[in-house]
Amino acid sequence: MGGPMICAEGLGMRFDLGIEKGFSLKQGFVDLLDPARRGRGRRSEFWALRDVAFRVDSGEVVGLVGGNGAGKSTLLKLVAGVYKPSGGQLRVCGSVCPMIELGAGFDPELTARENIFLNGAVMGYSRDFLLERFDEIVAFSGLRDFLEVPVKNFSSGMTARLAFSVATVVEPEILIVDEILAVGDLAFQAKSEEKMVSMIRGGTTVLYVSHSLESIRKLCGRALWLDHGRLRLSGPSAEVCEAYRAAQSGEAEL
Amino acid sequence: MRLLRQIRLSLDKYRFLIRQLVSRDFKVKYKRSALGVLWSLLYPVLTMSVMAVVFSHVFRAEIPGVSYPVYLLTGITFFNYFSEATNLSMSSILANFSLLNKVYVPKYVFPLTKCLFVGINFLLTLLPLYAVILLTGTGLNWAHLLLPYAFVCLFAFTLGMSFLLAAAAVFVRDMLYIYGVALTLWMYLTPLFWDLSMLGDPLYERLLRLNPLCQYISFARQIIFTGRAPGALSFAACALSAGLTLWLGAAVFRRKQDEFVYYM
């Protein structure tokens, strides 16, 4: 265990729901005629995350649990740099491999071969790295016969296999995983799960989101429980999972 | 200085991505067309021929002392680059939202790759332009070596405008339509088919000369038709308008880029 790789203090992420409506001519006139209404109803803020503090040390595997809309994906996107925090501080040291949604930047018109390079570039790989690992990616995907076929003609399973193979070829310093363990058919599911487990156990720092408490307990040393954007509990994964399960079944009974 | 170094580092780091995105645009553009990249040459040649015929034969337009087709094509080549690149750039952030919402990619690469992609097309359209220069007997001269200066200014100005428009389009979608109208107006205010001297009013002439596109086009025409290098004032004016616009566009884009995700 080394120094902190991810360090968050008072971390918050605010979305302005009013923006969705935005400024429109209609709203403009309504506000003009009725000054009392001006500014009201436009300020509907939503904090997807609020006052979250945690740190992840080098080599740690940390799981994230919580219900839908608890802020797990928002947290991952903050760490990946997709969002900038609206409050607090977040320090991330080292290269991040965001396996949040696979196949970002796939162009359906391009062939599998072209997409490997395009997607690789989007993920931040260098050209030399891709050339070196090209065969490994193709071999893992098992799509060697389809390299020159446009991805739009792929089945969704095939696309997922390709995306998974490109995404997992790296050895990042920080690995972010959002429940993508199983893609493709049964054989590929087993293979991809094995690959993920070996990546997670490979000594890199991992932030892992899953609804499967089983796999969190198995893979993670520590876990964070997010509840409506706030950090509810943090500690050894077995403990957190137990508390979370208890709360969940409590809710179910109600 | 530190900013420049940051920019260089970032460009270095994302050079591969930029290359991939430009080549993606090329591949996708010409997929399934029988003539493929040839269209990059043919399309401008054909549209230019149409315009040349319309303006020199139907409207009987002419500029005293110069070959009208060359005059027209120079202007159109420059203006088309600007209009196509800014149009593509403006929607580039919106079009790549699904990507920007998944992985971290510096947002400036999208307007930049569009400007580069159209830039390659622009260089290809120079071939028909030069063919016309030779065929009409306008001929070449040593001052042509100065033309790249005008290209660089045009590129910088276009990139600056692209940053501004791309950012604006994220916040106000109406920009996409407003700009379409503005661009049409801009086209007629730029002396593409006509000459500033036709206005016969020195005040209007001076006003319209402030148009950066007019500066770059005049710069190129002076070289092509007189064979003499433009004056120091022209050089300075081109650099100033291009530099200022690029700086302004980049500054606005940089300040606003973190807010993009909320508005898409």
Short mmCIF file of C-alpha atoms in Angstrom, two decimals:
data_model
loop_
_atom_site.label_atom_id
_atom_site.label_comp_id
_atom_site.label_asym_id
_atom_site.label_seq_id
_atom_site.Cartn_x
_atom_site.Cartn_y
_atom_site.Cartn_z
CA MET A 1 0.00 0.00 0.00
CA GLY A 2 1.43 3.34 -1.04
CA GLY A 3 0.15 6.91 -0.81
CA PRO A 4 -3.34 8.07 -1.70
CA MET A 5 -4.29 7.71 -5.34
CA ILE A 6 -7.72 9.26 -5.01
CA CYS A 7 -8.49 11.78 -2.34
CA ALA A 8 -11.83 13.53 -1.99
CA GLU A 9 -12.89 16.15 0.52
CA GLY A 10 -16.36 17.67 0.77
CA LEU A 11 -16.90 16.52 -2.80
CA GLY A 12 -20.16 17.70 -4.34
CA MET A 13 -21.75 17.55 -7.74
CA ARG A 14 -24.71 19.73 -8.52
CA PHE A 15 -26.98 19.47 -11.48
CA ASP A 16 -29.28 22.31 -12.32
CA LEU A 17 -32.51 20.71 -13.36
CA GLY A 18 -33.87 24.10 -14.48
CA ILE A 19 -31.33 24.12 -17.28
CA GLU A 20 -33.26 21.41 -19.02
CA LYS A 21 -35.95 23.96 -19.65
CA GLY A 22 -33.43 26.65 -20.36
CA PHE A 23 -34.36 30.03 -21.66
CA SER A 24 -37.17 30.05 -24.12
CA LEU A 25 -39.13 32.84 -25.71
CA LYS A 26 -42.28 31.67 -23.98
CA GLN A 27 -40.73 31.60 -20.53
CA GLY A 28 -39.17 34.97 -21.24
CA PHE A 29 -42.56 36.56 -21.87
CA VAL A 30 -44.16 34.87 -18.89
CA ASP A 31 -41.41 36.21 -16.64
CA LEU A 32 -41.69 39.64 -18.19
CA LEU A 33 -45.39 39.94 -17.46
CA ASP A 34 -45.17 38.57 -13.99
CA PRO A 35 -42.10 39.93 -12.18
CA ALA A 36 -42.97 38.01 -9.05
CA ARG A 37 -42.41 34.78 -10.87
CA ARG A 38 -39.08 35.83 -12.23
CA GLY A 39 -36.32 33.50 -11.17
CA ARG A 40 -38.70 31.25 -9.29
CA GLY A 41 -39.00 27.69 -10.46
CA ARG A 42 -35.86 28.09 -12.50
CA ARG A 43 -33.61 27.24 -9.60
CA SER A 44 -34.20 23.58 -9.08
CA GLU A 45 -30.88 22.24 -8.07
CA PHE A 46 -30.13 18.64 -7.54
CA TRP A 47 -27.10 17.43 -5.68
CA ALA A 48 -26.12 14.08 -7.11
CA LEU A 49 -23.30 14.02 -4.61
CA ARG A 50 -22.83 16.09 -1.50
CA ASP A 51 -20.07 16.35 1.05
CA VAL A 52 -18.43 13.10 0.15
CA ALA A 53 -15.01 12.48 1.65
CA PHE A 54 -12.91 9.39 1.13
CA ARG A 55 -9.51 8.29 0.08
CA VAL A 56 -8.27 5.34 -1.87
CA ASP A 57 -4.68 4.24 -1.40
CA SER A 58 -2.46 2.77 -4.02
CA GLY A 59 -3.30 -0.88 -4.67
CA GLU A 60 -6.60 -0.80 -2.84
CA VAL A 61 -9.74 -2.27 -4.35
CA VAL A 62 -12.73 -0.26 -3.21
CA GLY A 63 -16.33 -1.14 -3.94
CA LEU A 64 -19.24 1.25 -4.24
CA VAL A 65 -22.73 0.20 -3.26
CA GLY A 66 -26.00 2.04 -3.19
CA GLY A 67 -29.41 2.17 -4.78
CA ASN A 68 -30.26 3.60 -8.17
CA GLY A 69 -29.55 7.30 -8.27
CA ALA A 70 -27.36 7.18 -5.19
CA GLY A 71 -24.55 8.90 -7.06
CA LYS A 72 -22.27 5.96 -7.83
CA SER A 73 -21.88 6.65 -11.52
CA THR A 74 -21.53 10.37 -10.89
CA LEU A 75 -18.69 9.62 -8.53
CA LEU A 76 -16.97 7.44 -11.11
CA LYS A 77 -17.36 10.10 -13.77
CA LEU A 78 -15.86 12.68 -11.44
CA VAL A 79 -12.84 10.48 -10.86
CA ALA A 80 -12.59 9.83 -14.59
CA GLY A 81 -12.58 13.58 -15.26
CA VAL A 82 -15.79 13.62 -17.27
CA TYR A 83 -17.36 15.99 -14.76
CA LYS A 84 -15.71 18.76 -12.81
CA PRO A 85 -16.82 18.85 -9.16
CA SER A 86 -19.14 21.72 -8.28
CA GLY A 87 -17.92 21.70 -4.73
CA GLY A 88 -15.10 20.38 -2.59
CA GLN A 89 -11.87 18.88 -3.74
CA LEU A 90 -10.88 15.81 -5.65
CA ARG A 91 -7.32 14.76 -6.26
CA VAL A 92 -6.59 11.89 -8.59
CA CYS A 93 -3.02 10.75 -9.15
CA GLY A 94 -2.11 8.49 -12.00
CA SER A 95 -3.63 7.35 -15.24
CA VAL A 96 -7.29 6.40 -15.12
CA CYS A 97 -8.87 3.70 -17.21
CA PRO A 98 -12.59 4.42 -17.18
CA MET A 99 -14.57 1.29 -17.92
CA ILE A 100 -17.80 3.11 -17.34
CA GLU A 101 -19.52 2.60 -20.62
CA LEU A 102 -17.75 0.58 -23.22
CA GLY A 103 -17.29 1.44 -26.83
CA ALA A 104 -17.19 5.21 -26.39
CA GLY A 105 -16.51 6.69 -29.76
CA PHE A 106 -17.26 3.61 -31.83
CA ASP A 107 -18.26 4.69 -35.29
CA PRO A 108 -20.75 2.28 -36.81
CA GLU A 109 -19.61 3.08 -40.34
CA LEU A 110 -16.04 2.01 -39.67
CA THR A 111 -14.70 -1.52 -39.68
CA ALA A 112 -13.73 -3.36 -36.52
CA ARG A 113 -10.05 -2.76 -37.28
CA GLU A 114 -10.57 0.98 -37.71
CA ASN A 115 -12.70 1.13 -34.59
CA ILE A 116 -10.03 -0.54 -32.50
CA PHE A 117 -7.71 2.34 -33.34
CA LEU A 118 -10.36 5.03 -32.98
CA ASN A 119 -11.66 3.70 -29.67
CA GLY A 120 -8.11 3.13 -28.45
CA ALA A 121 -7.26 6.74 -29.24
CA VAL A 122 -10.35 7.91 -27.38
CA MET A 123 -9.29 5.85 -24.37
CA GLY A 124 -5.97 7.66 -24.52
CA TYR A 125 -3.71 4.86 -25.78
CA SER A 126 -0.75 5.74 -27.94
CA ARG A 127 -0.31 4.52 -31.49
CA ASP A 128 2.69 2.36 -30.63
CA PHE A 129 0.83 0.77 -27.77
CA LEU A 130 -2.09 -0.11 -29.99
CA LEU A 131 0.09 -1.54 -32.74
CA GLU A 132 1.90 -3.64 -30.18
CA ARG A 133 -1.29 -4.93 -28.56
CA PHE A 134 -3.42 -5.15 -31.67
CA ASP A 135 -3.13 -8.92 -31.96
CA GLU A 136 -3.88 -9.38 -28.30
CA ILE A 137 -7.07 -7.31 -28.63
CA VAL A 138 -8.19 -9.23 -31.69
CA ALA A 139 -7.38 -12.58 -30.15
CA PHE A 140 -9.29 -11.79 -26.99
CA SER A 141 -12.34 -10.56 -28.85
CA GLY A 142 -12.36 -13.67 -31.02
CA LEU A 143 -13.48 -11.56 -33.97
CA ARG A 144 -10.53 -12.09 -36.26
CA ASP A 145 -12.72 -13.07 -39.21
CA PHE A 146 -14.75 -9.88 -38.89
CA LEU A 147 -11.97 -7.32 -38.76
CA GLU A 148 -12.90 -5.72 -42.07
CA VAL A 149 -16.64 -5.64 -41.39
CA PRO A 150 -18.29 -2.32 -40.44
CA VAL A 151 -19.37 -2.38 -36.81
CA LYS A 152 -22.93 -1.40 -37.77
CA ASN A 153 -23.31 -4.94 -39.11
CA PHE A 154 -22.22 -6.46 -35.79
CA SER A 155 -24.66 -7.89 -33.33
CA SER A 156 -24.75 -6.02 -30.02
CA GLY A 157 -22.95 -8.92 -28.39
CA MET A 158 -20.12 -8.73 -30.91
CA THR A 159 -19.83 -4.98 -30.44
CA ALA A 160 -19.65 -5.45 -26.69
CA ARG A 161 -16.91 -8.07 -27.08
CA LEU A 162 -14.87 -5.76 -29.24
CA ALA A 163 -15.33 -2.84 -26.87
CA PHE A 164 -14.44 -4.97 -23.86
CA SER A 165 -11.30 -6.24 -25.54
CA VAL A 166 -10.08 -2.75 -26.39
CA ALA A 167 -10.87 -1.40 -22.93
CA THR A 168 -9.14 -4.13 -20.96
CA VAL A 169 -5.87 -4.29 -22.83
CA VAL A 170 -4.33 -1.55 -20.67
CA GLU A 171 -2.60 -1.72 -17.35
CA PRO A 172 -3.85 1.51 -15.82
CA GLU A 173 -2.81 2.95 -12.49
CA ILE A 174 -6.43 3.48 -11.55
CA LEU A 175 -9.14 1.24 -12.89
CA ILE A 176 -12.75 2.35 -12.76
CA VAL A 177 -15.31 -0.35 -13.33
CA ASP A 178 -19.04 0.11 -13.60
CA GLU A 179 -20.66 -3.29 -13.67
CA ILE A 180 -19.61 -4.56 -17.01
CA LEU A 181 -18.26 -7.87 -15.87
CA ALA A 182 -20.35 -9.93 -18.16
CA VAL A 183 -20.78 -9.23 -21.83
CA GLY A 184 -21.34 -11.45 -24.82
CA ASP A 185 -22.35 -15.07 -24.86
CA LEU A 186 -21.78 -17.54 -22.06
CA ALA A 187 -18.26 -18.48 -23.10
CA PHE A 188 -17.22 -14.85 -23.46
CA GLN A 189 -18.94 -13.93 -20.19
CA ALA A 190 -16.76 -16.39 -18.34
CA LYS A 191 -13.67 -15.16 -20.17
CA SER A 192 -14.43 -11.49 -19.55
CA GLU A 193 -15.23 -12.05 -15.92
CA GLU A 194 -11.95 -13.86 -15.47
CA LYS A 195 -10.12 -11.01 -17.21
CA MET A 196 -11.79 -8.42 -14.98
CA VAL A 197 -10.97 -10.33 -11.84
CA SER A 198 -7.37 -10.68 -12.92
CA MET A 199 -7.19 -6.96 -13.66
CA ILE A 200 -8.73 -6.08 -10.33
CA ARG A 201 -6.42 -8.44 -8.51
CA GLY A 202 -3.44 -7.30 -10.59
CA GLY A 203 -2.33 -4.80 -7.99
CA THR A 204 -3.77 -1.66 -9.54
CA THR A 205 -6.01 0.70 -7.66
CA VAL A 206 -9.62 -0.09 -8.39
CA LEU A 207 -12.92 1.68 -7.88
CA TYR A 208 -15.66 -0.83 -8.51
CA VAL A 209 -19.41 -0.37 -8.74
CA SER A 210 -21.73 -3.33 -8.62
CA HIS A 211 -25.16 -4.33 -7.47
CA SER A 212 -23.83 -7.78 -6.78
CA LEU A 213 -22.82 -7.69 -3.12
CA GLU A 214 -21.36 -11.12 -3.69
CA SER A 215 -18.71 -9.84 -6.06
CA ILE A 216 -18.04 -6.72 -3.99
CA ARG A 217 -17.36 -8.87 -0.96
CA LYS A 218 -15.20 -11.20 -2.99
CA LEU A 219 -13.11 -8.60 -4.79
CA CYS A 220 -12.97 -5.52 -2.61
CA GLY A 221 -11.16 -4.92 0.63
CA ARG A 222 -13.14 -1.84 1.48
CA ALA A 223 -16.49 -0.52 0.40
CA LEU A 224 -18.33 2.81 0.37
CA TRP A 225 -22.09 3.01 0.69
CA LEU A 226 -23.66 5.96 -1.04
CA ASP A 227 -27.18 6.97 -0.20
CA HIS A 228 -28.90 9.82 -2.04
CA GLY A 229 -25.63 11.49 -2.81
CA ARG A 230 -24.16 11.22 0.65
CA LEU A 231 -21.62 8.84 2.02
CA ARG A 232 -23.55 6.73 4.51
CA LEU A 233 -20.94 4.22 5.54
CA SER A 234 -17.40 3.32 4.72
CA GLY A 235 -15.40 0.41 6.01
CA PRO A 236 -14.45 -3.22 5.41
CA SER A 237 -16.51 -4.54 2.52
CA ALA A 238 -18.16 -7.36 4.50
CA GLU A 239 -19.43 -4.88 7.10
CA VAL A 240 -20.70 -2.33 4.59
CA CYS A 241 -22.38 -4.99 2.46
CA GLU A 242 -24.13 -6.39 5.52
CA ALA A 243 -25.40 -2.98 6.61
CA TYR A 244 -26.52 -2.18 3.08
CA ARG A 245 -28.31 -5.49 2.71
CA ALA A 246 -30.06 -4.98 6.03
CA ALA A 247 -31.23 -1.51 5.00
CA GLN A 248 -32.41 -2.79 1.64
CA SER A 249 -34.43 -5.66 3.02
CA GLY A 250 -35.82 -3.26 5.63
CA GLU A 251 -37.05 -1.03 2.84
CA ALA A 252 -38.45 -3.98 0.96
CA GLU A 253 -40.50 -5.03 3.95
CA LEU A 254 -41.92 -1.55 4.34
CA MET B 1 4.47 31.09 -21.69
CA ARG B 2 3.29 28.37 -19.36
CA LEU B 3 0.02 28.31 -21.20
CA LEU B 4 1.79 27.76 -24.51
CA ARG B 5 3.73 24.89 -23.03
CA GLN B 6 0.54 23.35 -21.71
CA ILE B 7 -1.03 23.63 -25.13
CA ARG B 8 1.97 21.99 -26.75
CA LEU B 9 2.00 19.16 -24.25
CA SER B 10 -1.70 18.55 -24.73
CA LEU B 11 -1.45 18.62 -28.50
CA ASP B 12 1.41 16.18 -28.27
CA LYS B 13 -0.52 13.87 -26.01
CA TYR B 14 -3.67 13.91 -28.12
CA ARG B 15 -2.04 14.00 -31.53
CA PHE B 16 -2.93 10.38 -32.15
CA LEU B 17 -6.55 10.98 -31.20
CA ILE B 18 -6.73 14.04 -33.44
CA ARG B 19 -5.27 12.05 -36.33
CA GLN B 20 -7.74 9.23 -35.75
CA LEU B 21 -10.70 11.60 -35.66
CA VAL B 22 -9.63 13.37 -38.85
CA SER B 23 -9.12 10.08 -40.67
CA ARG B 24 -12.47 8.88 -39.32
CA ASP B 25 -14.16 11.89 -40.90
CA PHE B 26 -12.49 11.12 -44.19
CA LYS B 27 -13.35 7.44 -44.18
CA VAL B 28 -16.95 8.01 -43.19
CA LYS B 29 -17.41 10.82 -45.70
CA TYR B 30 -16.39 8.73 -48.68
CA LYS B 31 -17.68 5.32 -47.62
CA ARG B 32 -19.78 3.77 -50.32
CA SER B 33 -19.20 6.43 -52.91
CA ALA B 34 -17.77 5.08 -56.14
CA LEU B 35 -15.45 8.01 -56.73
CA GLY B 36 -14.40 8.37 -53.10
CA VAL B 37 -11.77 10.99 -52.37
CA LEU B 38 -12.00 12.18 -55.98
CA TRP B 39 -15.13 14.02 -54.85
CA SER B 40 -12.93 16.33 -52.80
CA LEU B 41 -11.58 17.52 -56.15
CA LEU B 42 -14.65 17.15 -58.29
CA TYR B 43 -17.15 18.78 -56.03
CA PRO B 44 -15.44 22.17 -55.81
CA VAL B 45 -14.59 22.05 -59.51
CA LEU B 46 -18.20 21.45 -60.44
CA THR B 47 -19.75 23.97 -58.06
CA MET B 48 -17.16 26.55 -59.07
CA SER B 49 -17.88 25.91 -62.75
CA VAL B 50 -21.54 26.53 -62.11
CA MET B 51 -20.81 29.81 -60.36
CA ALA B 52 -18.27 30.90 -62.95
CA VAL B 53 -20.77 30.27 -65.73
CA VAL B 54 -23.62 31.97 -63.90
CA PHE B 55 -21.67 35.05 -62.96
CA SER B 56 -19.59 35.58 -66.08
CA HIS B 57 -22.21 34.62 -68.65
CA VAL B 58 -25.59 35.26 -67.09
CA PHE B 59 -24.76 38.30 -64.93
CA ARG B 60 -21.92 39.36 -67.22
CA ALA B 61 -19.88 40.26 -64.16
CA GLU B 62 -16.32 41.27 -64.74
CA ILE B 63 -13.53 42.90 -62.84
CA PRO B 64 -11.43 45.16 -65.03
CA GLY B 65 -7.91 43.94 -65.66
CA VAL B 66 -8.22 40.46 -64.13
CA SER B 67 -9.51 37.06 -65.14
CA TYR B 68 -12.96 36.82 -63.59
CA PRO B 69 -12.96 33.03 -63.04
CA VAL B 70 -9.72 33.24 -61.09
CA TYR B 71 -11.02 36.20 -59.13
CA LEU B 72 -14.20 34.33 -58.28
CA LEU B 73 -12.56 31.01 -57.46
CA THR B 74 -10.02 32.57 -55.11
CA GLY B 75 -12.79 34.12 -53.09
CA ILE B 76 -14.99 31.05 -53.10
CA THR B 77 -12.20 28.68 -52.12
CA PHE B 78 -11.42 30.80 -49.08
CA PHE B 79 -15.01 31.43 -48.12
CA ASN B 80 -16.09 27.81 -48.57
CA TYR B 81 -13.37 26.67 -46.24
CA PHE B 82 -14.54 29.09 -43.60
CA SER B 83 -18.20 28.29 -43.99
CA GLU B 84 -17.83 24.51 -44.06
CA ALA B 85 -15.34 24.33 -41.19
CA THR B 86 -17.31 26.63 -38.89
CA ASN B 87 -20.56 24.84 -39.64
CA LEU B 88 -19.12 21.43 -38.83
CA SER B 89 -17.29 22.71 -35.76
CA MET B 90 -20.33 24.42 -34.36
CA SER B 91 -22.25 21.18 -33.98
CA SER B 92 -19.16 19.07 -33.19
CA ILE B 93 -19.48 19.32 -29.41
CA LEU B 94 -23.19 18.52 -29.48
CA ALA B 95 -22.66 15.66 -31.92
CA ASN B 96 -20.05 14.05 -29.69
CA PHE B 97 -21.98 14.42 -26.48
CA SER B 98 -22.33 10.69 -25.91
CA LEU B 99 -18.58 10.38 -26.05
CA LEU B 100 -17.86 13.40 -23.86
CA ASN B 101 -20.26 12.05 -21.28
CA LYS B 102 -18.41 8.75 -20.99
CA VAL B 103 -14.70 9.33 -21.11
CA TYR B 104 -12.44 12.26 -20.59
CA VAL B 105 -11.42 13.75 -23.90
CA PRO B 106 -10.30 17.36 -24.11
CA LYS B 107 -13.19 19.13 -25.74
CA TYR B 108 -11.14 21.37 -27.99
CA VAL B 109 -10.15 18.38 -30.16
CA PHE B 110 -13.58 18.33 -31.80
CA PRO B 111 -13.62 21.83 -33.35
CA LEU B 112 -9.92 21.42 -34.07
CA THR B 113 -10.31 18.14 -35.95
CA LYS B 114 -13.17 19.57 -38.01
CA CYS B 115 -11.04 22.56 -39.01
CA LEU B 116 -8.18 20.24 -39.93
CA PHE B 117 -10.41 17.85 -41.84
CA VAL B 118 -11.92 20.64 -43.93
CA GLY B 119 -8.41 22.09 -44.22
CA ILE B 120 -7.23 19.00 -46.07
CA ASN B 121 -10.15 19.44 -48.43
CA PHE B 122 -9.17 23.08 -48.81
CA LEU B 123 -5.66 22.10 -49.87
CA LEU B 124 -7.15 19.73 -52.44
CA THR B 125 -9.31 22.52 -53.86
CA LEU B 126 -6.13 24.48 -54.51
CA LEU B 127 -5.46 22.06 -57.36
CA PRO B 128 -8.46 23.15 -59.44
CA LEU B 129 -7.76 26.77 -58.47
CA TYR B 130 -4.23 26.51 -59.84
CA ALA B 131 -5.48 24.73 -62.91
CA VAL B 132 -7.74 27.71 -63.61
CA ILE B 133 -4.90 30.16 -62.88
CA LEU B 134 -2.79 28.43 -65.52
CA LEU B 135 -5.57 27.88 -68.04
CA THR B 136 -6.76 31.48 -68.02
CA GLY B 137 -3.24 32.72 -68.61
CA THR B 138 -3.07 34.53 -65.27
CA GLY B 139 0.14 32.66 -64.66
CA LEU B 140 2.37 32.05 -61.68
CA ASN B 141 4.86 34.31 -59.98
CA TRP B 142 7.26 34.22 -57.09
CA ALA B 143 4.92 36.04 -54.76
CA HIS B 144 2.80 32.85 -54.63
CA LEU B 145 5.28 31.64 -52.04
CA LEU B 146 3.62 34.11 -49.68
CA LEU B 147 0.17 32.56 -50.09
CA PRO B 148 0.58 30.10 -47.19
CA TYR B 149 0.61 33.15 -44.94
CA ALA B 150 -2.97 33.83 -45.98
CA PHE B 151 -3.85 30.15 -45.44
CA VAL B 152 -2.47 30.19 -41.92
CA CYS B 153 -4.40 33.35 -41.08
CA LEU B 154 -7.56 31.89 -42.56
CA PHE B 155 -7.09 28.72 -40.52
CA ALA B 156 -6.44 30.59 -37.27
CA PHE B 157 -9.44 32.85 -37.80
CA THR B 158 -11.68 29.91 -38.66
CA LEU B 159 -10.49 27.97 -35.62
CA GLY B 160 -11.16 30.92 -33.35
CA MET B 161 -14.66 31.37 -34.75
CA SER B 162 -15.23 27.62 -34.46
CA PHE B 163 -14.42 27.68 -30.75
CA LEU B 164 -16.81 30.57 -30.19
CA LEU B 165 -19.61 28.99 -32.21
CA ALA B 166 -19.18 25.50 -30.77
CA ALA B 167 -19.40 26.89 -27.24
CA ALA B 168 -22.33 29.14 -28.09
CA ALA B 169 -24.26 26.32 -29.75
CA VAL B 170 -24.06 24.23 -26.56
CA PHE B 171 -25.80 26.93 -24.52
CA VAL B 172 -28.16 28.30 -27.16
CA ARG B 173 -29.29 25.82 -29.79
CA ASP B 174 -30.84 28.64 -31.82
CA MET B 175 -27.29 29.55 -32.81
CA LEU B 176 -27.36 26.76 -35.38
CA TYR B 177 -30.08 28.61 -37.29
CA ILE B 178 -28.95 32.12 -36.56
CA TYR B 179 -25.52 31.33 -37.86
CA GLY B 180 -26.89 29.87 -41.07
CA VAL B 181 -28.55 33.20 -41.81
CA ALA B 182 -25.55 35.21 -40.65
CA LEU B 183 -23.31 33.18 -42.91
CA THR B 184 -25.43 33.96 -45.96
CA LEU B 185 -25.26 37.65 -45.14
CA TRP B 186 -21.54 37.36 -44.54
CA MET B 187 -21.09 35.74 -47.93
CA TYR B 188 -22.71 38.66 -49.76
CA LEU B 189 -20.80 41.22 -47.72
CA THR B 190 -17.53 39.55 -48.67
CA PRO B 191 -16.33 40.56 -52.14
CA LEU B 192 -16.48 37.12 -53.71
CA PHE B 193 -18.37 37.92 -56.92
CA TRP B 194 -17.87 41.66 -56.89
CA ASP B 195 -15.15 44.13 -56.09
CA LEU B 196 -15.04 46.67 -53.29
CA SER B 197 -14.42 49.45 -55.80
CA MET B 198 -17.86 48.77 -57.28
CA LEU B 199 -19.44 50.25 -54.16
CA GLY B 200 -18.33 53.72 -55.14
CA ASP B 201 -18.47 54.85 -51.53
CA PRO B 202 -15.17 55.04 -49.64
CA LEU B 203 -16.90 54.77 -46.27
CA TYR B 204 -18.63 51.47 -47.07
CA GLU B 205 -15.47 50.25 -48.67
CA ARG B 206 -13.46 50.95 -45.56
CA LEU B 207 -16.08 49.30 -43.37
CA LEU B 208 -16.25 46.13 -45.43
CA ARG B 209 -12.48 45.91 -45.48
CA LEU B 210 -12.60 45.24 -41.73
CA ASN B 211 -14.07 41.82 -42.53
CA PRO B 212 -11.19 39.41 -41.81
CA LEU B 213 -12.21 37.10 -44.65
CA CYS B 214 -12.02 40.06 -47.01
CA GLN B 215 -8.50 40.76 -45.75
CA TYR B 216 -7.26 37.24 -46.44
CA ILE B 217 -8.93 37.04 -49.84
CA SER B 218 -7.59 40.46 -50.90
CA PHE B 219 -4.17 39.37 -49.73
CA ALA B 220 -4.31 36.30 -51.96
CA ARG B 221 -5.76 38.18 -54.93
CA GLN B 222 -3.10 40.85 -54.79
CA ILE B 223 -0.45 38.11 -55.03
CA ILE B 224 -2.19 36.21 -57.80
CA PHE B 225 -3.00 39.22 -59.99
CA THR B 226 -0.17 41.66 -59.40
CA GLY B 227 2.68 39.30 -58.59
CA ARG B 228 3.76 41.74 -55.89
CA ALA B 229 3.95 41.06 -52.18
CA PRO B 230 1.17 42.78 -50.20
CA GLY B 231 2.19 45.73 -48.08
CA ALA B 232 3.25 45.51 -44.46
CA LEU B 233 -0.14 46.85 -43.43
CA SER B 234 -1.92 43.89 -45.06
CA PHE B 235 0.40 41.46 -43.31
CA ALA B 236 -0.26 43.14 -39.97
CA ALA B 237 -4.01 43.35 -40.48
CA CYS B 238 -4.28 39.65 -41.34
CA ALA B 239 -2.18 38.58 -38.39
CA LEU B 240 -4.08 40.84 -36.04
CA SER B 241 -7.59 39.71 -37.00
CA ALA B 242 -6.59 36.04 -37.04
CA GLY B 243 -4.60 36.18 -33.81
CA LEU B 244 -7.23 38.12 -31.89
CA THR B 245 -10.08 35.88 -33.00
CA LEU B 246 -8.18 32.70 -32.16
CA TRP B 247 -7.22 34.07 -28.78
CA LEU B 248 -10.75 35.20 -27.98
CA GLY B 249 -12.32 31.95 -29.19
CA ALA B 250 -9.88 29.78 -27.29
CA ALA B 251 -10.28 31.85 -24.11
CA VAL B 252 -14.09 31.69 -24.17
CA PHE B 253 -14.06 27.98 -24.98
CA ARG B 254 -11.63 27.25 -22.17
CA ARG B 255 -13.64 29.17 -19.61
CA LYS B 256 -16.93 27.60 -20.56
CA GLN B 257 -15.97 24.02 -21.41
CA ASP B 258 -16.56 22.59 -17.92
CA GLU B 259 -20.18 23.72 -18.06
CA PHE B 260 -20.88 21.95 -21.35
CA VAL B 261 -21.95 18.69 -19.72
CA TYR B 262 -24.85 20.39 -17.96
CA TYR B 263 -26.33 21.74 -21.15
CA MET B 264 -26.16 18.79 -23.47
#
